[in-house]
């Protein structure tokens, strides 16, 4: 919390996939831990890429996390706390929009809330609840990856199905689908329309 007012706040770490969001989240958590602050980390249940109960970046570093249901479990984040000053939420884009109210409540309760998640869908559209959290947050950092096609800074999530661009009408969240992703720039990002 801020030392003068003892108040909490929300900070958002965002950007496209492969932009280093989770790495940055873990860096902030390690700093808090070194300072002796209690930390609680949460992630949505539908993301099991790195095992059930850890937050991990693509470079292999991990942190123990509590897994909560992305729809029904958002308030469990607030209910399961035991005085932790720092609350981190990874893959925030997969949570229901109620996550915004949860983060606001945690900040009002004088906690530091660190939210990480991608701000755009595979279509390049706002991916709620992250854009709303960006609007309400005190601090926002948006990172770029490198475009897998041209090497320019990348801000978009290119979804590929069998190596081909995904269809514009595909669902925003595909769980267990045979899809892959690349980071791409605005010019190289494409969608299939027919
Ligand atoms: Zn490009």
PDB file of C-alpha atoms and ligand atoms in Angstrom:
ATOM      1  CA  UNK A   1       0.000   0.000   0.000  1.00  0.00           C
ATOM      2  CA  UNK A   2       0.997   3.620  -0.410  1.00  0.00           C
ATOM      3  CA  UNK A   3       2.920   4.646   2.721  1.00  0.00           C
ATOM      4  CA  UNK A   4       1.410   8.091   3.202  1.00  0.00           C
ATOM      5  CA  UNK A   5      -2.277   7.277   2.768  1.00  0.00           C
ATOM      6  CA  UNK A   6      -2.187   3.501   3.404  1.00  0.00           C
ATOM      7  CA  UNK A   7      -4.400   3.113   0.332  1.00  0.00           C
ATOM      8  CA  UNK A   8      -4.397   0.281  -2.199  1.00  0.00           C
ATOM      9  CA  UNK A   9      -4.296   0.428  -5.977  1.00  0.00           C
ATOM     10  CA  UNK A  10      -4.627  -1.567  -9.198  1.00  0.00           C
ATOM     11  CA  UNK A  11      -1.787  -2.029 -11.676  1.00  0.00           C
ATOM     12  CA  UNK A  12      -2.221  -3.733 -15.055  1.00  0.00           C
ATOM     13  CA  UNK A  13       0.471  -5.566 -17.000  1.00  0.00           C
ATOM     14  CA  UNK A  14      -0.778  -6.103 -20.542  1.00  0.00           C
ATOM     15  CA  UNK A  15       0.238  -6.722 -24.148  1.00  0.00           C
ATOM     16  CA  UNK A  16      -0.103  -9.536 -26.680  1.00  0.00           C
ATOM     17  CA  UNK A  17       1.081 -13.089 -26.164  1.00  0.00           C
ATOM     18  CA  UNK A  18       4.884 -13.524 -25.940  1.00  0.00           C
ATOM     19  CA  UNK A  19       5.307  -9.900 -24.807  1.00  0.00           C
ATOM     20  CA  UNK A  20       6.674 -10.932 -21.391  1.00  0.00           C
ATOM     21  CA  UNK A  21       3.605 -10.117 -19.244  1.00  0.00           C
ATOM     22  CA  UNK A  22       3.905 -13.088 -16.927  1.00  0.00           C
ATOM     23  CA  UNK A  23       7.661 -12.604 -16.640  1.00  0.00           C
ATOM     24  CA  UNK A  24       7.015  -9.012 -15.534  1.00  0.00           C
ATOM     25  CA  UNK A  25       4.330 -10.164 -13.075  1.00  0.00           C
ATOM     26  CA  UNK A  26       6.774 -12.657 -11.549  1.00  0.00           C
ATOM     27  CA  UNK A  27       9.472  -9.959 -11.340  1.00  0.00           C
ATOM     28  CA  UNK A  28       7.113  -7.721  -9.353  1.00  0.00           C
ATOM     29  CA  UNK A  29       6.134 -10.620  -7.068  1.00  0.00           C
ATOM     30  CA  UNK A  30       9.768 -11.500  -6.360  1.00  0.00           C
ATOM     31  CA  UNK A  31      10.477  -7.871  -5.411  1.00  0.00           C
ATOM     32  CA  UNK A  32       7.515  -7.863  -3.027  1.00  0.00           C
ATOM     33  CA  UNK A  33       8.644 -11.160  -1.491  1.00  0.00           C
ATOM     34  CA  UNK A  34      12.188  -9.837  -0.973  1.00  0.00           C
ATOM     35  CA  UNK A  35      10.637  -6.906   0.921  1.00  0.00           C
ATOM     36  CA  UNK A  36       8.851  -9.371   3.190  1.00  0.00           C
ATOM     37  CA  UNK A  37       5.355  -8.705   1.863  1.00  0.00           C
ATOM     38  CA  UNK A  38       2.740 -11.463   1.820  1.00  0.00           C
ATOM     39  CA  UNK A  39       1.679 -12.355  -1.715  1.00  0.00           C
ATOM     40  CA  UNK A  40      -1.333 -14.288  -3.051  1.00  0.00           C
ATOM     41  CA  UNK A  41      -1.506 -15.355  -6.707  1.00  0.00           C
ATOM     42  CA  UNK A  42      -4.584 -16.480  -8.639  1.00  0.00           C
ATOM     43  CA  UNK A  43      -5.248 -17.818 -12.108  1.00  0.00           C
ATOM     44  CA  UNK A  44      -8.335 -19.064 -13.971  1.00  0.00           C
ATOM     45  CA  UNK A  45      -9.035 -22.795 -14.026  1.00  0.00           C
ATOM     46  CA  UNK A  46      -9.228 -23.058 -17.785  1.00  0.00           C
ATOM     47  CA  UNK A  47      -5.558 -22.313 -18.313  1.00  0.00           C
ATOM     48  CA  UNK A  48      -3.554 -25.447 -17.472  1.00  0.00           C
ATOM     49  CA  UNK A  49      -0.620 -24.918 -19.753  1.00  0.00           C
ATOM     50  CA  UNK A  50       1.872 -24.951 -16.865  1.00  0.00           C
ATOM     51  CA  UNK A  51       0.230 -27.430 -14.523  1.00  0.00           C
ATOM     52  CA  UNK A  52      -2.610 -26.891 -12.155  1.00  0.00           C
ATOM     53  CA  UNK A  53      -1.430 -24.489  -9.507  1.00  0.00           C
ATOM     54  CA  UNK A  54       1.441 -22.398 -10.790  1.00  0.00           C
ATOM     55  CA  UNK A  55       1.825 -19.200 -12.759  1.00  0.00           C
ATOM     56  CA  UNK A  56       4.609 -19.732 -15.254  1.00  0.00           C
ATOM     57  CA  UNK A  57       6.113 -17.742 -18.058  1.00  0.00           C
ATOM     58  CA  UNK A  58       7.477 -19.203 -21.262  1.00  0.00           C
ATOM     59  CA  UNK A  59      10.999 -19.058 -19.831  1.00  0.00           C
ATOM     60  CA  UNK A  60      10.126 -21.630 -17.182  1.00  0.00           C
ATOM     61  CA  UNK A  61       9.987 -19.530 -14.009  1.00  0.00           C
ATOM     62  CA  UNK A  62       7.016 -20.305 -11.813  1.00  0.00           C
ATOM     63  CA  UNK A  63       5.041 -19.153  -8.793  1.00  0.00           C
ATOM     64  CA  UNK A  64       2.471 -21.111  -6.776  1.00  0.00           C
ATOM     65  CA  UNK A  65      -1.050 -19.971  -7.595  1.00  0.00           C
ATOM     66  CA  UNK A  66      -4.577 -20.670  -6.419  1.00  0.00           C
ATOM     67  CA  UNK A  67      -6.759 -21.820  -9.299  1.00  0.00           C
ATOM     68  CA  UNK A  68     -10.296 -20.432  -9.318  1.00  0.00           C
ATOM     69  CA  UNK A  69     -13.193 -20.925 -11.711  1.00  0.00           C
ATOM     70  CA  UNK A  70     -13.073 -18.199 -14.373  1.00  0.00           C
ATOM     71  CA  UNK A  71     -16.821 -17.525 -14.157  1.00  0.00           C
ATOM     72  CA  UNK A  72     -18.175 -18.656 -10.777  1.00  0.00           C
ATOM     73  CA  UNK A  73     -14.959 -18.279  -8.801  1.00  0.00           C
ATOM     74  CA  UNK A  74     -14.032 -14.611  -9.144  1.00  0.00           C
ATOM     75  CA  UNK A  75     -15.185 -13.656  -5.645  1.00  0.00           C
ATOM     76  CA  UNK A  76     -13.212 -16.590  -4.182  1.00  0.00           C
ATOM     77  CA  UNK A  77     -10.173 -14.405  -4.869  1.00  0.00           C
ATOM     78  CA  UNK A  78     -11.343 -11.900  -2.254  1.00  0.00           C
ATOM     79  CA  UNK A  79     -12.813 -14.502   0.114  1.00  0.00           C
ATOM     80  CA  UNK A  80      -9.696 -16.698   0.300  1.00  0.00           C
ATOM     81  CA  UNK A  81      -7.286 -13.933   1.372  1.00  0.00           C
ATOM     82  CA  UNK A  82      -5.628 -13.958   4.803  1.00  0.00           C
ATOM     83  CA  UNK A  83      -4.166 -10.504   5.119  1.00  0.00           C
ATOM     84  CA  UNK A  84      -1.910 -10.640   2.041  1.00  0.00           C
ATOM     85  CA  UNK A  85      -0.943  -7.108   1.008  1.00  0.00           C
ATOM     86  CA  UNK A  86      -0.197  -8.041  -2.609  1.00  0.00           C
ATOM     87  CA  UNK A  87      -2.711  -9.886  -4.804  1.00  0.00           C
ATOM     88  CA  UNK A  88      -1.727 -10.982  -8.311  1.00  0.00           C
ATOM     89  CA  UNK A  89      -4.128 -12.239 -10.964  1.00  0.00           C
ATOM     90  CA  UNK A  90      -2.706 -13.830 -14.112  1.00  0.00           C
ATOM     91  CA  UNK A  91      -4.500 -14.525 -17.428  1.00  0.00           C
ATOM     92  CA  UNK A  92      -7.110 -11.954 -16.406  1.00  0.00           C
ATOM     93  CA  UNK A  93      -8.683 -11.938 -19.878  1.00  0.00           C
ATOM     94  CA  UNK A  94     -10.159 -15.390 -19.190  1.00  0.00           C
ATOM     95  CA  UNK A  95     -12.099 -14.196 -16.135  1.00  0.00           C
ATOM     96  CA  UNK A  96     -15.694 -12.937 -16.229  1.00  0.00           C
ATOM     97  CA  UNK A  97     -16.257  -9.185 -16.212  1.00  0.00           C
ATOM     98  CA  UNK A  98     -16.983  -9.383 -12.473  1.00  0.00           C
ATOM     99  CA  UNK A  99     -13.227  -9.459 -11.990  1.00  0.00           C
ATOM    100  CA  UNK A 100     -13.340  -5.659 -12.309  1.00  0.00           C
ATOM    101  CA  UNK A 101     -15.516  -5.364  -9.182  1.00  0.00           C
ATOM    102  CA  UNK A 102     -13.269  -7.841  -7.339  1.00  0.00           C
ATOM    103  CA  UNK A 103     -10.130  -5.815  -8.131  1.00  0.00           C
ATOM    104  CA  UNK A 104     -11.835  -2.570  -7.143  1.00  0.00           C
ATOM    105  CA  UNK A 105     -12.913  -4.121  -3.834  1.00  0.00           C
ATOM    106  CA  UNK A 106      -9.381  -5.405  -3.121  1.00  0.00           C
ATOM    107  CA  UNK A 107      -7.846  -1.985  -3.826  1.00  0.00           C
ATOM    108  CA  UNK A 108     -10.479  -0.325  -1.642  1.00  0.00           C
ATOM    109  CA  UNK A 109      -9.398  -2.799   1.050  1.00  0.00           C
ATOM    110  CA  UNK A 110      -5.882  -1.248   0.865  1.00  0.00           C
ATOM    111  CA  UNK A 111      -4.243  -4.009  -1.158  1.00  0.00           C
ATOM    112  CA  UNK A 112      -1.857  -3.761  -4.096  1.00  0.00           C
ATOM    113  CA  UNK A 113      -3.582  -5.586  -6.975  1.00  0.00           C
ATOM    114  CA  UNK A 114      -1.411  -6.665  -9.916  1.00  0.00           C
ATOM    115  CA  UNK A 115      -3.397  -7.881 -12.922  1.00  0.00           C
ATOM    116  CA  UNK A 116      -1.790  -9.490 -15.962  1.00  0.00           C
ATOM    117  CA  UNK A 117      -3.630 -10.372 -19.155  1.00  0.00           C
ATOM    118  CA  UNK A 118      -3.874  -9.743 -22.869  1.00  0.00           C
ATOM    119  CA  UNK A 119      -5.950  -6.727 -23.895  1.00  0.00           C
ATOM    120  CA  UNK A 120      -6.983  -7.950 -27.355  1.00  0.00           C
ATOM    121  CA  UNK A 121      -8.825 -10.977 -28.686  1.00  0.00           C
ATOM    122  CA  UNK A 122      -7.430 -12.947 -31.626  1.00  0.00           C
ATOM    123  CA  UNK A 123      -9.567 -10.590 -33.752  1.00  0.00           C
ATOM    124  CA  UNK A 124      -7.683  -7.545 -32.475  1.00  0.00           C
ATOM    125  CA  UNK A 125     -10.697  -6.327 -30.498  1.00  0.00           C
ATOM    126  CA  UNK A 126     -10.810  -5.299 -26.795  1.00  0.00           C
ATOM    127  CA  UNK A 127     -10.737  -8.438 -24.608  1.00  0.00           C
ATOM    128  CA  UNK A 128     -12.821  -7.688 -21.504  1.00  0.00           C
ATOM    129  CA  UNK A 129     -12.346  -7.418 -18.598  1.00  0.00           C
ATOM    130  CA  UNK A 130      -8.762  -6.203 -19.239  1.00  0.00           C
ATOM    131  CA  UNK A 131      -9.670  -2.941 -21.088  1.00  0.00           C
ATOM    132  CA  UNK A 132     -12.005  -1.905 -18.256  1.00  0.00           C
ATOM    133  CA  UNK A 133      -9.325  -2.689 -15.700  1.00  0.00           C
ATOM    134  CA  UNK A 134      -6.873  -0.550 -17.698  1.00  0.00           C
ATOM    135  CA  UNK A 135      -9.324   2.355 -17.504  1.00  0.00           C
ATOM    136  CA  UNK A 136      -9.757   2.019 -13.740  1.00  0.00           C
ATOM    137  CA  UNK A 137      -6.145   1.194 -12.815  1.00  0.00           C
ATOM    138  CA  UNK A 138      -3.653   3.595 -11.274  1.00  0.00           C
ATOM    139  CA  UNK A 139      -0.732   2.099 -13.231  1.00  0.00           C
ATOM    140  CA  UNK A 140      -0.686   0.462 -16.674  1.00  0.00           C
ATOM    141  CA  UNK A 141       2.232  -1.049 -18.553  1.00  0.00           C
ATOM    142  CA  UNK A 142       1.714  -2.372 -22.072  1.00  0.00           C
ATOM    143  CA  UNK A 143       4.466  -4.480 -23.592  1.00  0.00           C
ATOM    144  CA  UNK A 144       5.154  -5.490 -27.176  1.00  0.00           C
ATOM    145  CA  UNK A 145       6.408  -8.776 -28.564  1.00  0.00           C
ATOM    146  CA  UNK A 146       8.229  -9.134 -31.888  1.00  0.00           C
ATOM    147  CA  UNK A 147       6.168  -9.871 -35.001  1.00  0.00           C
ATOM    148  CA  UNK A 148       6.799 -13.468 -36.063  1.00  0.00           C
ATOM    149  CA  UNK A 149       6.410 -12.449 -39.721  1.00  0.00           C
ATOM    150  CA  UNK A 150       8.254  -9.132 -40.207  1.00  0.00           C
ATOM    151  CA  UNK A 151      10.208  -8.467 -36.994  1.00  0.00           C
ATOM    152  CA  UNK A 152       8.476  -5.158 -36.132  1.00  0.00           C
ATOM    153  CA  UNK A 153       7.024  -4.594 -32.628  1.00  0.00           C
ATOM    154  CA  UNK A 154       3.933  -6.814 -32.240  1.00  0.00           C
ATOM    155  CA  UNK A 155       0.738  -5.995 -30.340  1.00  0.00           C
ATOM    156  CA  UNK A 156      -1.710  -8.567 -31.721  1.00  0.00           C
ATOM    157  CA  UNK A 157      -2.521 -12.207 -31.071  1.00  0.00           C
ATOM    158  CA  UNK A 158      -2.519 -14.182 -34.319  1.00  0.00           C
ATOM    159  CA  UNK A 159      -4.524 -17.384 -33.874  1.00  0.00           C
ATOM    160  CA  UNK A 160      -3.619 -20.187 -36.256  1.00  0.00           C
ATOM    161  CA  UNK A 161      -5.587 -23.377 -36.898  1.00  0.00           C
ATOM    162  CA  UNK A 162      -3.460 -25.997 -38.666  1.00  0.00           C
ATOM    163  CA  UNK A 163      -1.087 -23.183 -39.595  1.00  0.00           C
ATOM    164  CA  UNK A 164      -3.823 -21.053 -41.226  1.00  0.00           C
ATOM    165  CA  UNK A 165      -5.348 -17.806 -39.841  1.00  0.00           C
ATOM    166  CA  UNK A 166      -8.405 -18.475 -37.671  1.00  0.00           C
ATOM    167  CA  UNK A 167     -11.876 -17.537 -38.926  1.00  0.00           C
ATOM    168  CA  UNK A 168     -13.233 -14.173 -37.768  1.00  0.00           C
ATOM    169  CA  UNK A 169     -16.340 -15.881 -36.367  1.00  0.00           C
ATOM    170  CA  UNK A 170     -14.467 -18.416 -34.225  1.00  0.00           C
ATOM    171  CA  UNK A 171     -15.220 -18.184 -30.480  1.00  0.00           C
ATOM    172  CA  UNK A 172     -13.026 -15.768 -28.532  1.00  0.00           C
ATOM    173  CA  UNK A 173     -11.951 -18.431 -26.039  1.00  0.00           C
ATOM    174  CA  UNK A 174     -11.244 -21.913 -27.441  1.00  0.00           C
ATOM    175  CA  UNK A 175     -10.529 -24.402 -24.660  1.00  0.00           C
ATOM    176  CA  UNK A 176      -8.649 -27.519 -25.655  1.00  0.00           C
ATOM    177  CA  UNK A 177      -8.726 -26.643 -29.355  1.00  0.00           C
ATOM    178  CA  UNK A 178      -5.886 -27.491 -31.699  1.00  0.00           C
ATOM    179  CA  UNK A 179      -4.834 -23.894 -32.087  1.00  0.00           C
ATOM    180  CA  UNK A 180      -1.540 -22.062 -31.896  1.00  0.00           C
ATOM    181  CA  UNK A 181      -0.629 -18.412 -31.555  1.00  0.00           C
ATOM    182  CA  UNK A 182       1.957 -15.987 -32.876  1.00  0.00           C
ATOM    183  CA  UNK A 183       2.608 -12.400 -31.915  1.00  0.00           C
ATOM    184  CA  UNK A 184       2.128 -10.173 -34.963  1.00  0.00           C
ATOM    185  CA  UNK A 185       2.050  -6.481 -35.826  1.00  0.00           C
ATOM    186  CA  UNK A 186      -1.006  -4.674 -37.147  1.00  0.00           C
ATOM    187  CA  UNK A 187       0.070  -5.179 -40.781  1.00  0.00           C
ATOM    188  CA  UNK A 188       0.771  -8.901 -40.529  1.00  0.00           C
ATOM    189  CA  UNK A 189      -2.257  -9.826 -38.377  1.00  0.00           C
ATOM    190  CA  UNK A 190      -4.896 -11.596 -40.487  1.00  0.00           C
ATOM    191  CA  UNK A 191      -8.292 -13.254 -40.098  1.00  0.00           C
ATOM    192  CA  UNK A 192     -10.061 -15.679 -42.407  1.00  0.00           C
ATOM    193  CA  UNK A 193     -13.453 -14.309 -43.461  1.00  0.00           C
ATOM    194  CA  UNK A 194     -14.819 -17.061 -45.703  1.00  0.00           C
TER     195      UNK A 194
HETATM  196 ZN1  LIG B   1       4.575  -7.777 -38.913  1.00  0.00          ZN
END
